[in-house]
Amino acid sequence: MTVNRLYAGYQAELADFRLAFSRGGAYTAIVLVLLGMGLDYGQYPEWQGPFAVARIVVSMLIAGIVVVLYSQHGRRLAPWLTLSWLLLPQLMIAWMIWETDGVASPYYVGLNLAIFASGIALPFGLWQNVVFGGLSYLCYLVACLLHPDGLHPVGTFLVNSLFVLFAGAASAVYTYFNEKGRFQLFRLKEELANKNDELARINENLAQIKGQLLQQEKMAAVGTLAAGLLHEVNNPVNFCLMAIEIALEEPQAKESASLQECLIDARQGMQRIQHIVSDLKIFAYRQPGAEVEGRPFLFEKALDSASRLTAHELRGVRMTRELPPDTLVFGDEAAIIGVLINLFSNAALAMRKAGTPAPAIHTTVVWKDGRLHVNVRDNGPGIPSENLARVFEPFFTTREVGQGLGLGLSISYAVIERHGGVLFAESELGQWAAFSFDLPRAE
Ligand code: ADP
């Protein structure tokens, strides 16, 4: 974050702080100005009446400023309004000094009090504090000069002047360091907030990496299982099929329609097992990171093919796309078309099942770090978070029994993995689901 931006944030926070303190300070000033009648009673009983009137007038003027502080301009004008209400008691004290004993009056102490209070209790800036100290001293000087005795006794005048000026200087120094400390505190707060954001981002990335690692482990386990299964299942399935073919040629089978039907059913069942087994091959012989067998092809063409092949399922679905001018990637074009078909038909099915009002699928394709990143997003029902991590598991499906095998996404995952990429799912339940993957650029 630049210092300028940080400073702007600090100023905004300070403005609120100043406003609140100015209001609180003004109330305190009103109380102290009025309580000062006790001082008048002890020090200048003969002036009690006029001084009381002056105190009430000053209190009312300060109250008027408080009203402005609460208005919509209060925040913007707070520094000036604060300076104004602080100067009112100073002018009043100066007038009292002039009217009574001049240099000999002990009331200059009141001037000092306000100077100290402005530095300690109010979040004044350095220059404001210096101006206030200077103006306070000016009030004192003018009051003494206007008094019939002038600056006499000079010694007392000098001592009192020094006290007022010392108070101004001490208050200014205090304000300077106070301001610095406040800024430092604000900076630390900002840094902490930034660090927290960063940590949240790192956590999110870690969770994603953990998910991907888990997925890879799962797929490796599935690979081992599939390899074993292929070995064990292929042979019996093949000789069953062969036996069925031979049986179908037997005269009894040809004569008995029901026997023939049974054998054809058995053959169909076996062929189905064969298909599933062949789908599992992709897991069994997968080698993460191995060079993908393929050739350069235009991803745009693959997208066209997939859209054409799913045109029937995608009826009524608005298909949109964003593509860069060149989409030449390297890989297994047929397998990638398969992945896209799977993503499109899954989305279409989910949207149809949920009765999505204006079903749409948007495909975004961009180049990033030498790879083509593809995002297929639908506005369907989305995927509940507990399923999000499971959709790539082989045989995970939410379709009715017999409707889907739950192999589509797991096969797609393995295909993308062979291309050195990752297929991952994101979703906001009830809003959208999106699948992303990346492919290598053709050299
Ligand atoms: P199948 O399509 O046979 O169920 P898949 O592996 O292709 O198998 O998908 C697994 C599950 O993922 C689906 O049953 C469905 O619950 C969920 N799924 C996939 N794509 C989407 C999508 N676009 N919207 C909602 N759910 C989806």
Short mmCIF file of C-alpha atoms and ligand atoms in Angstrom, two decimals:
data_model
loop_
_atom_site.label_atom_id
_atom_site.label_comp_id
_atom_site.label_asym_id
_atom_site.label_seq_id
_atom_site.Cartn_x
_atom_site.Cartn_y
_atom_site.Cartn_z
CA MET A 1 0.00 0.00 0.00
CA THR A 2 1.41 3.40 -0.90
CA VAL A 3 2.05 5.90 1.87
CA ASN A 4 -0.39 8.32 0.18
CA ARG A 5 -3.24 5.85 0.22
CA LEU A 6 -2.42 4.88 3.77
CA TYR A 7 -2.38 8.53 4.73
CA ALA A 8 -5.78 9.10 3.07
CA GLY A 9 -7.24 6.22 5.09
CA TYR A 10 -5.71 7.64 8.23
CA GLN A 11 -7.17 11.09 7.54
CA ALA A 12 -10.64 9.60 7.05
CA GLU A 13 -10.45 7.74 10.35
CA LEU A 14 -8.99 10.80 12.06
CA ALA A 15 -11.88 12.99 10.84
CA ASP A 16 -14.40 10.83 12.75
CA PHE A 17 -12.16 10.79 15.77
CA ARG A 18 -11.78 14.60 15.69
CA LEU A 19 -15.48 15.17 15.39
CA ALA A 20 -16.28 13.00 18.40
CA PHE A 21 -13.54 14.59 20.52
CA SER A 22 -14.50 18.12 19.48
CA ARG A 23 -18.09 17.55 20.63
CA GLY A 24 -16.95 16.01 23.92
CA GLY A 25 -14.40 18.81 24.46
CA ALA A 26 -17.00 21.51 23.75
CA TYR A 27 -19.35 20.08 26.40
CA THR A 28 -16.47 20.04 28.90
CA ALA A 29 -15.59 23.66 27.99
CA ILE A 30 -19.19 24.80 28.61
CA VAL A 31 -19.16 23.17 32.06
CA LEU A 32 -15.74 24.65 32.99
CA VAL A 33 -16.61 28.14 31.71
CA LEU A 34 -19.78 28.14 33.84
CA LEU A 35 -18.01 26.66 36.89
CA GLY A 36 -15.54 29.56 36.59
CA MET A 37 -18.21 31.70 38.31
CA GLY A 38 -16.82 30.20 41.52
CA LEU A 39 -13.40 31.73 40.69
CA ASP A 40 -15.02 35.12 39.99
CA TYR A 41 -16.76 34.95 43.37
CA GLY A 42 -13.42 34.41 45.13
CA GLN A 43 -11.19 36.68 43.05
CA TYR A 44 -13.39 39.47 41.63
CA PRO A 45 -16.67 39.65 43.61
CA GLU A 46 -17.32 43.19 42.28
CA TRP A 47 -17.24 41.82 38.68
CA GLN A 48 -19.39 38.83 39.44
CA GLY A 49 -22.46 40.08 37.51
CA PRO A 50 -20.83 41.10 34.19
CA PHE A 51 -18.47 38.08 34.30
CA ALA A 52 -21.44 35.73 34.82
CA VAL A 53 -23.15 37.29 31.79
CA ALA A 54 -19.93 36.86 29.74
CA ARG A 55 -19.63 33.23 30.82
CA ILE A 56 -23.25 32.50 29.85
CA VAL A 57 -22.82 34.22 26.46
CA VAL A 58 -19.59 32.28 25.75
CA SER A 59 -21.26 28.99 26.80
CA MET A 60 -24.15 29.69 24.45
CA LEU A 61 -21.79 30.49 21.58
CA ILE A 62 -19.92 27.22 22.20
CA ALA A 63 -23.28 25.41 22.28
CA GLY A 64 -24.07 27.03 18.88
CA ILE A 65 -20.83 25.61 17.47
CA VAL A 66 -21.75 22.19 18.85
CA VAL A 67 -24.98 22.38 16.84
CA VAL A 68 -22.92 22.99 13.67
CA LEU A 69 -20.65 20.09 14.67
CA TYR A 70 -23.70 17.82 14.57
CA SER A 71 -24.79 19.13 11.14
CA GLN A 72 -23.80 17.58 7.80
CA HIS A 73 -20.87 20.02 7.52
CA GLY A 74 -19.60 19.12 11.00
CA ARG A 75 -17.15 16.46 9.83
CA ARG A 76 -15.56 18.66 7.17
CA LEU A 77 -15.35 21.80 9.33
CA ALA A 78 -14.43 20.06 12.59
CA PRO A 79 -10.82 21.40 12.82
CA TRP A 80 -11.97 25.04 12.29
CA LEU A 81 -14.99 24.74 14.55
CA THR A 82 -12.80 23.26 17.28
CA LEU A 83 -10.33 26.13 16.97
CA SER A 84 -13.24 28.59 17.17
CA TRP A 85 -14.85 27.21 20.29
CA LEU A 86 -11.42 26.92 21.95
CA LEU A 87 -10.70 30.59 21.24
CA LEU A 88 -13.99 31.79 22.75
CA PRO A 89 -12.96 31.14 26.41
CA GLN A 90 -9.49 32.58 25.63
CA LEU A 91 -11.07 35.84 24.39
CA MET A 92 -13.31 35.89 27.44
CA ILE A 93 -10.34 35.41 29.81
CA ALA A 94 -8.34 38.08 27.96
CA TRP A 95 -11.24 40.51 28.35
CA MET A 96 -11.45 39.69 32.08
CA ILE A 97 -7.68 40.30 32.49
CA TRP A 98 -7.98 43.64 30.70
CA GLU A 99 -11.03 44.68 32.77
CA THR A 100 -9.41 43.74 36.11
CA ASP A 101 -5.71 43.65 37.08
CA GLY A 102 -3.92 43.29 33.72
CA VAL A 103 -0.52 41.68 34.24
CA ALA A 104 -1.27 41.11 37.94
CA SER A 105 -4.41 39.03 37.25
CA PRO A 106 -4.03 35.29 38.02
CA TYR A 107 -6.49 34.48 35.20
CA TYR A 108 -3.69 33.85 32.67
CA VAL A 109 -3.65 30.35 34.23
CA GLY A 110 -6.99 29.75 32.45
CA LEU A 111 -5.26 30.44 29.12
CA ASN A 112 -2.62 27.80 29.95
CA LEU A 113 -5.27 25.27 30.88
CA ALA A 114 -6.97 25.58 27.47
CA ILE A 115 -3.61 25.27 25.66
CA PHE A 116 -2.76 22.07 27.51
CA ALA A 117 -6.23 20.65 27.03
CA SER A 118 -6.06 21.32 23.29
CA GLY A 119 -2.84 19.29 23.02
CA ILE A 120 -3.76 16.43 25.28
CA ALA A 121 -7.48 15.93 24.95
CA LEU A 122 -8.13 16.99 21.37
CA PRO A 123 -6.69 15.24 18.32
CA PHE A 124 -5.23 18.50 17.01
CA GLY A 125 -2.57 18.61 14.33
CA LEU A 126 0.79 20.27 15.07
CA TRP A 127 0.06 23.45 13.11
CA GLN A 128 -3.36 23.84 14.70
CA ASN A 129 -1.79 23.59 18.09
CA VAL A 130 0.91 26.15 17.27
CA VAL A 131 -1.72 28.55 15.87
CA PHE A 132 -3.89 28.12 18.95
CA GLY A 133 -0.92 28.67 21.32
CA GLY A 134 0.12 31.79 19.35
CA LEU A 135 -3.39 33.26 19.28
CA SER A 136 -3.83 32.59 23.00
CA TYR A 137 -0.64 34.46 23.76
CA LEU A 138 -1.73 37.30 21.44
CA CYS A 139 -4.96 37.61 23.44
CA TYR A 140 -2.92 37.87 26.63
CA LEU A 141 -0.54 40.45 25.17
CA VAL A 142 -3.34 42.66 23.82
CA ALA A 143 -5.24 42.43 27.14
CA CYS A 144 -2.15 43.59 29.06
CA LEU A 145 -1.35 46.34 26.55
CA LEU A 146 -4.90 47.72 26.70
CA HIS A 147 -4.86 47.73 30.51
CA PRO A 148 -4.08 51.19 32.06
CA ASP A 149 -0.94 49.72 33.76
CA GLY A 150 0.35 48.38 30.44
CA LEU A 151 3.03 45.71 30.79
CA HIS A 152 3.82 46.57 34.42
CA PRO A 153 5.13 45.02 36.54
CA VAL A 154 7.41 43.87 33.69
CA GLY A 155 8.87 40.93 35.70
CA THR A 156 5.44 39.45 36.31
CA PHE A 157 4.49 40.05 32.66
CA LEU A 158 7.60 38.22 31.49
CA VAL A 159 7.03 35.28 33.85
CA ASN A 160 3.36 34.98 32.85
CA SER A 161 4.25 35.32 29.13
CA LEU A 162 6.84 32.58 29.47
CA PHE A 163 4.31 30.31 31.20
CA VAL A 164 1.82 30.79 28.37
CA LEU A 165 4.52 30.29 25.72
CA PHE A 166 5.95 27.24 27.54
CA ALA A 167 2.46 25.75 27.69
CA GLY A 168 2.13 26.37 23.93
CA ALA A 169 5.53 24.78 23.18
CA ALA A 170 4.98 21.77 25.47
CA SER A 171 1.54 21.21 24.02
CA ALA A 172 2.89 21.43 20.45
CA VAL A 173 5.67 18.90 21.14
CA TYR A 174 3.20 16.60 22.79
CA THR A 175 0.82 16.93 19.82
CA TYR A 176 3.63 16.19 17.36
CA PHE A 177 4.55 12.89 19.01
CA ASN A 178 0.95 12.06 19.73
CA GLU A 179 0.15 12.49 16.05
CA LYS A 180 3.08 10.29 15.06
CA GLY A 181 2.03 7.60 17.51
CA ARG A 182 -1.52 7.71 16.26
CA PHE A 183 -0.39 7.33 12.67
CA GLN A 184 1.87 4.45 13.65
CA LEU A 185 -1.04 2.75 15.39
CA PHE A 186 -3.20 3.21 12.33
CA ARG A 187 -0.46 1.84 10.12
CA LEU A 188 -0.12 -1.25 12.33
CA LYS A 189 -3.86 -1.77 12.23
CA GLU A 190 -3.83 -1.55 8.42
CA GLU A 191 -0.87 -3.93 8.20
CA LEU A 192 -2.65 -6.40 10.45
CA ALA A 193 -5.78 -6.22 8.30
CA ASN A 194 -3.67 -6.78 5.14
CA LYS A 195 -1.83 -9.69 6.73
CA ASN A 196 -5.17 -11.23 7.73
CA ASP A 197 -6.41 -10.96 4.15
CA GLU A 198 -3.21 -12.56 2.91
CA LEU A 199 -3.56 -15.41 5.42
CA ALA A 200 -7.14 -16.01 4.33
CA ARG A 201 -5.96 -16.19 0.71
CA ILE A 202 -3.13 -18.60 1.59
CA ASN A 203 -5.60 -20.77 3.51
CA GLU A 204 -7.91 -20.86 0.53
CA ASN A 205 -5.05 -21.86 -1.78
CA LEU A 206 -3.91 -24.53 0.66
CA ALA A 207 -7.41 -25.96 0.87
CA GLN A 208 -7.52 -26.10 -2.92
CA ILE A 209 -4.10 -27.77 -3.15
CA LYS A 210 -5.11 -30.23 -0.44
CA GLY A 211 -8.27 -31.07 -2.40
CA GLN A 212 -6.26 -31.61 -5.57
CA LEU A 213 -3.71 -33.81 -3.78
CA LEU A 214 -6.48 -35.88 -2.24
CA GLN A 215 -8.05 -36.24 -5.64
CA GLN A 216 -4.74 -37.41 -7.15
CA GLU A 217 -4.30 -39.96 -4.36
CA LYS A 218 -7.82 -41.23 -4.87
CA MET A 219 -7.26 -41.56 -8.59
CA ALA A 220 -4.01 -43.47 -8.01
CA ALA A 221 -5.87 -45.91 -5.76
CA VAL A 222 -8.61 -46.26 -8.36
CA GLY A 223 -5.90 -46.92 -10.98
CA THR A 224 -4.48 -49.84 -9.00
CA LEU A 225 -7.95 -51.21 -8.41
CA ALA A 226 -8.90 -50.83 -12.07
CA ALA A 227 -5.72 -52.54 -13.27
CA GLY A 228 -6.44 -55.54 -11.02
CA LEU A 229 -10.08 -55.58 -12.04
CA LEU A 230 -9.26 -55.43 -15.74
CA HIS A 231 -6.93 -58.37 -15.42
CA GLU A 232 -9.44 -60.44 -13.45
CA VAL A 233 -12.60 -59.48 -15.31
CA ASN A 234 -11.47 -59.32 -18.93
CA ASN A 235 -10.70 -63.02 -19.34
CA PRO A 236 -13.92 -64.46 -17.87
CA VAL A 237 -15.96 -61.83 -19.74
CA ASN A 238 -14.24 -62.74 -23.00
CA PHE A 239 -14.74 -66.49 -22.66
CA CYS A 240 -18.35 -65.95 -21.51
CA LEU A 241 -18.95 -63.92 -24.67
CA MET A 242 -17.30 -66.58 -26.76
CA ALA A 243 -19.38 -69.30 -25.08
CA ILE A 244 -22.57 -67.30 -25.70
CA GLU A 245 -21.67 -66.85 -29.37
CA ILE A 246 -21.10 -70.62 -29.70
CA ALA A 247 -24.34 -71.38 -27.83
CA LEU A 248 -26.25 -69.07 -30.16
CA GLU A 249 -25.07 -71.19 -33.11
CA GLU A 250 -26.35 -74.41 -31.50
CA PRO A 251 -29.48 -75.97 -33.16
CA GLN A 252 -31.41 -75.94 -29.83
CA ALA A 253 -30.89 -72.19 -29.57
CA LYS A 254 -31.97 -71.65 -33.14
CA GLU A 255 -35.10 -73.72 -32.53
CA SER A 256 -36.13 -72.21 -29.20
CA ALA A 257 -37.00 -68.52 -29.44
CA SER A 258 -36.97 -68.08 -25.64
CA LEU A 259 -33.53 -69.69 -25.30
CA GLN A 260 -32.23 -67.42 -28.05
CA GLU A 261 -33.67 -64.38 -26.30
CA CYS A 262 -32.00 -65.42 -23.02
CA LEU A 263 -28.66 -65.82 -24.75
CA ILE A 264 -28.96 -62.44 -26.50
CA ASP A 265 -29.78 -60.80 -23.16
CA ALA A 266 -26.75 -62.50 -21.61
CA ARG A 267 -24.59 -61.27 -24.51
CA GLN A 268 -25.86 -57.71 -24.05
CA GLY A 269 -25.08 -57.86 -20.32
CA MET A 270 -21.58 -59.12 -21.03
CA GLN A 271 -21.02 -56.40 -23.63
CA ARG A 272 -22.07 -53.84 -21.10
CA ILE A 273 -19.53 -55.20 -18.65
CA GLN A 274 -16.97 -55.03 -21.46
CA HIS A 275 -17.74 -51.35 -22.05
CA ILE A 276 -17.44 -50.48 -18.38
CA VAL A 277 -14.17 -52.38 -18.20
CA SER A 278 -12.86 -50.54 -21.23
CA ASP A 279 -13.87 -47.21 -19.64
CA LEU A 280 -11.83 -48.23 -16.61
CA LYS A 281 -8.74 -48.72 -18.77
CA ILE A 282 -8.07 -45.02 -18.68
CA PHE A 283 -7.57 -45.21 -14.89
CA ALA A 284 -5.52 -48.37 -14.99
CA TYR A 285 -2.88 -47.18 -17.42
CA ARG A 286 -2.73 -43.57 -16.38
CA GLN A 287 0.70 -42.14 -15.72
CA PRO A 288 0.52 -38.68 -14.25
CA GLY A 289 3.01 -36.38 -15.92
CA ALA A 290 3.63 -38.79 -18.80
CA GLU A 291 3.77 -37.22 -22.23
CA VAL A 292 0.34 -37.20 -23.76
CA GLU A 293 0.05 -38.89 -27.12
CA GLY A 294 -1.52 -36.48 -29.50
CA ARG A 295 -1.02 -33.77 -32.03
CA PRO A 296 -1.66 -30.04 -32.35
CA PHE A 297 -5.31 -29.17 -32.81
CA LEU A 298 -7.51 -26.09 -32.61
CA PHE A 299 -9.44 -26.11 -29.36
CA GLU A 300 -12.11 -24.02 -31.06
CA LYS A 301 -12.76 -26.90 -33.50
CA ALA A 302 -13.04 -29.38 -30.60
CA LEU A 303 -15.56 -27.05 -28.97
CA ASP A 304 -17.58 -26.93 -32.22
CA SER A 305 -17.57 -30.72 -32.48
CA ALA A 306 -18.66 -31.16 -28.86
CA SER A 307 -21.48 -28.63 -29.32
CA ARG A 308 -22.64 -30.40 -32.48
CA LEU A 309 -22.54 -33.83 -30.87
CA THR A 310 -24.60 -32.65 -27.90
CA ALA A 311 -26.94 -30.45 -29.96
CA HIS A 312 -29.85 -32.72 -29.21
CA GLU A 313 -29.35 -32.60 -25.43
CA LEU A 314 -28.64 -28.86 -25.55
CA ARG A 315 -31.91 -27.87 -27.17
CA GLY A 316 -33.25 -24.76 -25.45
CA VAL A 317 -29.89 -24.04 -23.77
CA ARG A 318 -28.25 -20.71 -24.67
CA MET A 319 -24.63 -21.48 -25.62
CA THR A 320 -22.17 -18.59 -25.50
CA ARG A 321 -18.39 -18.48 -25.69
CA GLU A 322 -15.40 -16.19 -25.39
CA LEU A 323 -12.30 -17.33 -27.24
CA PRO A 324 -8.88 -15.87 -28.00
CA PRO A 325 -8.05 -15.62 -31.73
CA ASP A 326 -5.59 -18.52 -31.61
CA THR A 327 -6.46 -21.73 -29.73
CA LEU A 328 -3.83 -24.16 -31.02
CA VAL A 329 -3.20 -26.72 -28.28
CA PHE A 330 -1.43 -30.05 -28.12
CA GLY A 331 -3.17 -33.24 -27.08
CA ASP A 332 -5.66 -35.96 -27.74
CA GLU A 333 -8.42 -34.15 -29.62
CA ALA A 334 -10.96 -36.99 -29.40
CA ALA A 335 -10.48 -37.28 -25.63
CA ILE A 336 -10.86 -33.52 -25.15
CA ILE A 337 -14.06 -33.56 -27.23
CA GLY A 338 -15.19 -36.33 -24.88
CA VAL A 339 -14.48 -34.14 -21.85
CA LEU A 340 -16.46 -31.24 -23.33
CA ILE A 341 -19.38 -33.50 -24.28
CA ASN A 342 -19.43 -34.76 -20.71
CA LEU A 343 -19.40 -31.25 -19.21
CA PHE A 344 -22.11 -29.99 -21.60
CA SER A 345 -24.41 -32.94 -21.13
CA ASN A 346 -23.99 -32.93 -17.35
CA ALA A 347 -24.89 -29.23 -17.28
CA ALA A 348 -27.84 -29.69 -19.63
CA LEU A 349 -29.14 -32.59 -17.58
CA ALA A 350 -28.77 -30.76 -14.26
CA MET A 351 -30.57 -27.70 -15.64
CA ARG A 352 -33.36 -29.77 -17.15
CA LYS A 353 -33.82 -31.70 -13.91
CA ALA A 354 -33.94 -28.47 -11.88
CA GLY A 355 -36.19 -26.70 -14.38
CA THR A 356 -33.76 -23.76 -14.71
CA PRO A 357 -35.81 -20.91 -16.30
CA ALA A 358 -33.31 -19.59 -18.88
CA PRO A 359 -30.70 -22.35 -19.13
CA ALA A 360 -27.33 -21.17 -20.42
CA ILE A 361 -23.80 -22.48 -20.71
CA HIS A 362 -20.95 -20.04 -21.10
CA THR A 363 -17.49 -21.21 -22.13
CA THR A 364 -14.57 -18.89 -21.46
CA VAL A 365 -11.16 -19.66 -22.92
CA VAL A 366 -8.00 -17.69 -22.09
CA TRP A 367 -4.26 -18.14 -22.40
CA LYS A 368 -2.38 -18.02 -19.11
CA ASP A 369 1.27 -18.93 -18.48
CA GLY A 370 1.57 -20.84 -21.76
CA ARG A 371 -1.54 -22.95 -21.18
CA LEU A 372 -5.07 -22.65 -22.46
CA HIS A 373 -7.51 -22.31 -19.55
CA VAL A 374 -11.07 -23.36 -20.22
CA ASN A 375 -14.05 -22.63 -17.99
CA VAL A 376 -17.49 -24.11 -18.67
CA ARG A 377 -20.14 -22.52 -16.54
CA ASP A 378 -23.88 -23.15 -16.37
CA ASN A 379 -26.60 -21.29 -14.50
CA GLY A 380 -28.20 -24.46 -13.21
CA PRO A 381 -28.85 -25.72 -9.67
CA GLY A 382 -25.15 -25.95 -8.77
CA ILE A 383 -23.48 -28.66 -6.72
CA PRO A 384 -23.80 -28.91 -2.91
CA SER A 385 -20.43 -28.36 -1.21
CA GLU A 386 -20.42 -31.88 0.24
CA ASN A 387 -20.62 -33.29 -3.31
CA LEU A 388 -18.15 -30.86 -4.84
CA ALA A 389 -15.17 -32.92 -3.68
CA ARG A 390 -16.83 -36.18 -4.73
CA VAL A 391 -18.00 -35.50 -8.29
CA PHE A 392 -14.66 -36.76 -9.70
CA GLU A 393 -14.92 -40.03 -7.82
CA PRO A 394 -15.60 -42.95 -10.14
CA PHE A 395 -19.18 -44.16 -9.81
CA PHE A 396 -20.31 -41.07 -7.92
CA THR A 397 -23.64 -40.01 -9.38
CA THR A 398 -26.82 -38.31 -8.26
CA ARG A 399 -28.76 -39.69 -11.20
CA GLU A 400 -31.37 -42.35 -10.72
CA VAL A 401 -30.18 -45.95 -10.68
CA GLY A 402 -29.41 -47.13 -14.19
CA GLN A 403 -29.36 -43.58 -15.60
CA GLY A 404 -25.73 -42.68 -15.16
CA LEU A 405 -22.65 -44.61 -14.23
CA GLY A 406 -20.92 -41.72 -12.52
CA LEU A 407 -17.82 -42.29 -14.61
CA GLY A 408 -18.01 -39.21 -16.87
CA LEU A 409 -16.21 -36.72 -14.66
CA SER A 410 -13.66 -39.19 -13.30
CA ILE A 411 -12.67 -40.17 -16.83
CA SER A 412 -12.55 -36.51 -17.82
CA TYR A 413 -10.32 -35.84 -14.80
CA ALA A 414 -7.89 -38.52 -15.90
CA VAL A 415 -7.90 -37.19 -19.49
CA ILE A 416 -7.00 -33.68 -18.33
CA GLU A 417 -4.39 -35.08 -15.96
CA ARG A 418 -2.75 -36.85 -18.93
CA HIS A 419 -2.48 -33.44 -20.55
CA GLY A 420 -0.60 -32.14 -17.52
CA GLY A 421 -3.61 -30.12 -16.32
CA VAL A 422 -6.23 -30.21 -13.58
CA LEU A 423 -9.98 -30.40 -13.88
CA PHE A 424 -11.73 -28.76 -11.00
CA ALA A 425 -15.25 -27.83 -10.03
CA GLU A 426 -16.63 -24.72 -8.37
CA SER A 427 -20.21 -23.86 -7.59
CA GLU A 428 -22.61 -21.63 -5.76
CA LEU A 429 -25.57 -23.72 -4.76
CA GLY A 430 -28.75 -22.62 -6.48
CA GLN A 431 -26.81 -20.24 -8.75
CA TRP A 432 -24.20 -21.87 -10.95
CA ALA A 433 -21.69 -24.68 -11.45
CA ALA A 434 -18.40 -24.29 -13.30
CA PHE A 435 -15.75 -26.75 -14.44
CA SER A 436 -12.26 -25.55 -15.38
CA PHE A 437 -9.30 -27.26 -16.98
CA ASP A 438 -6.11 -26.34 -18.82
CA LEU A 439 -4.27 -27.69 -21.84
CA PRO A 440 -0.70 -27.25 -23.12
CA ARG A 441 0.04 -24.90 -26.02
CA ALA A 442 1.19 -26.57 -29.23
CA GLU A 443 4.89 -25.83 -29.75
P1 ADP B 1 -22.99 -39.01 -14.20
O1 ADP B 1 -23.21 -37.92 -15.19
O2 ADP B 1 -23.05 -40.37 -14.79
O3 ADP B 1 -23.78 -38.88 -12.95
P2 ADP B 1 -20.48 -37.69 -13.78
O4 ADP B 1 -19.18 -38.17 -13.22
O5 ADP B 1 -20.41 -37.08 -15.15
O6 ADP B 1 -21.45 -38.90 -13.75
O7 ADP B 1 -21.12 -36.63 -12.79
C1 ADP B 1 -21.19 -36.95 -11.43
C2 ADP B 1 -22.21 -36.09 -10.71
O8 ADP B 1 -21.76 -34.75 -10.69
C3 ADP B 1 -23.56 -36.00 -11.37
O9 ADP B 1 -24.38 -37.08 -11.04
C4 ADP B 1 -24.11 -34.69 -10.79
O10 ADP B 1 -24.62 -34.90 -9.49
C5 ADP B 1 -22.85 -33.86 -10.60
N1 ADP B 1 -22.72 -32.84 -11.66
C6 ADP B 1 -21.85 -32.85 -12.68
N2 ADP B 1 -21.98 -31.75 -13.44
C7 ADP B 1 -22.93 -30.98 -12.87
C8 ADP B 1 -23.52 -29.68 -13.16
N3 ADP B 1 -23.13 -28.98 -14.22
N4 ADP B 1 -24.47 -29.22 -12.33
C9 ADP B 1 -24.87 -29.94 -11.25
N5 ADP B 1 -24.36 -31.15 -10.92
C10 ADP B 1 -23.40 -31.66 -11.71
#
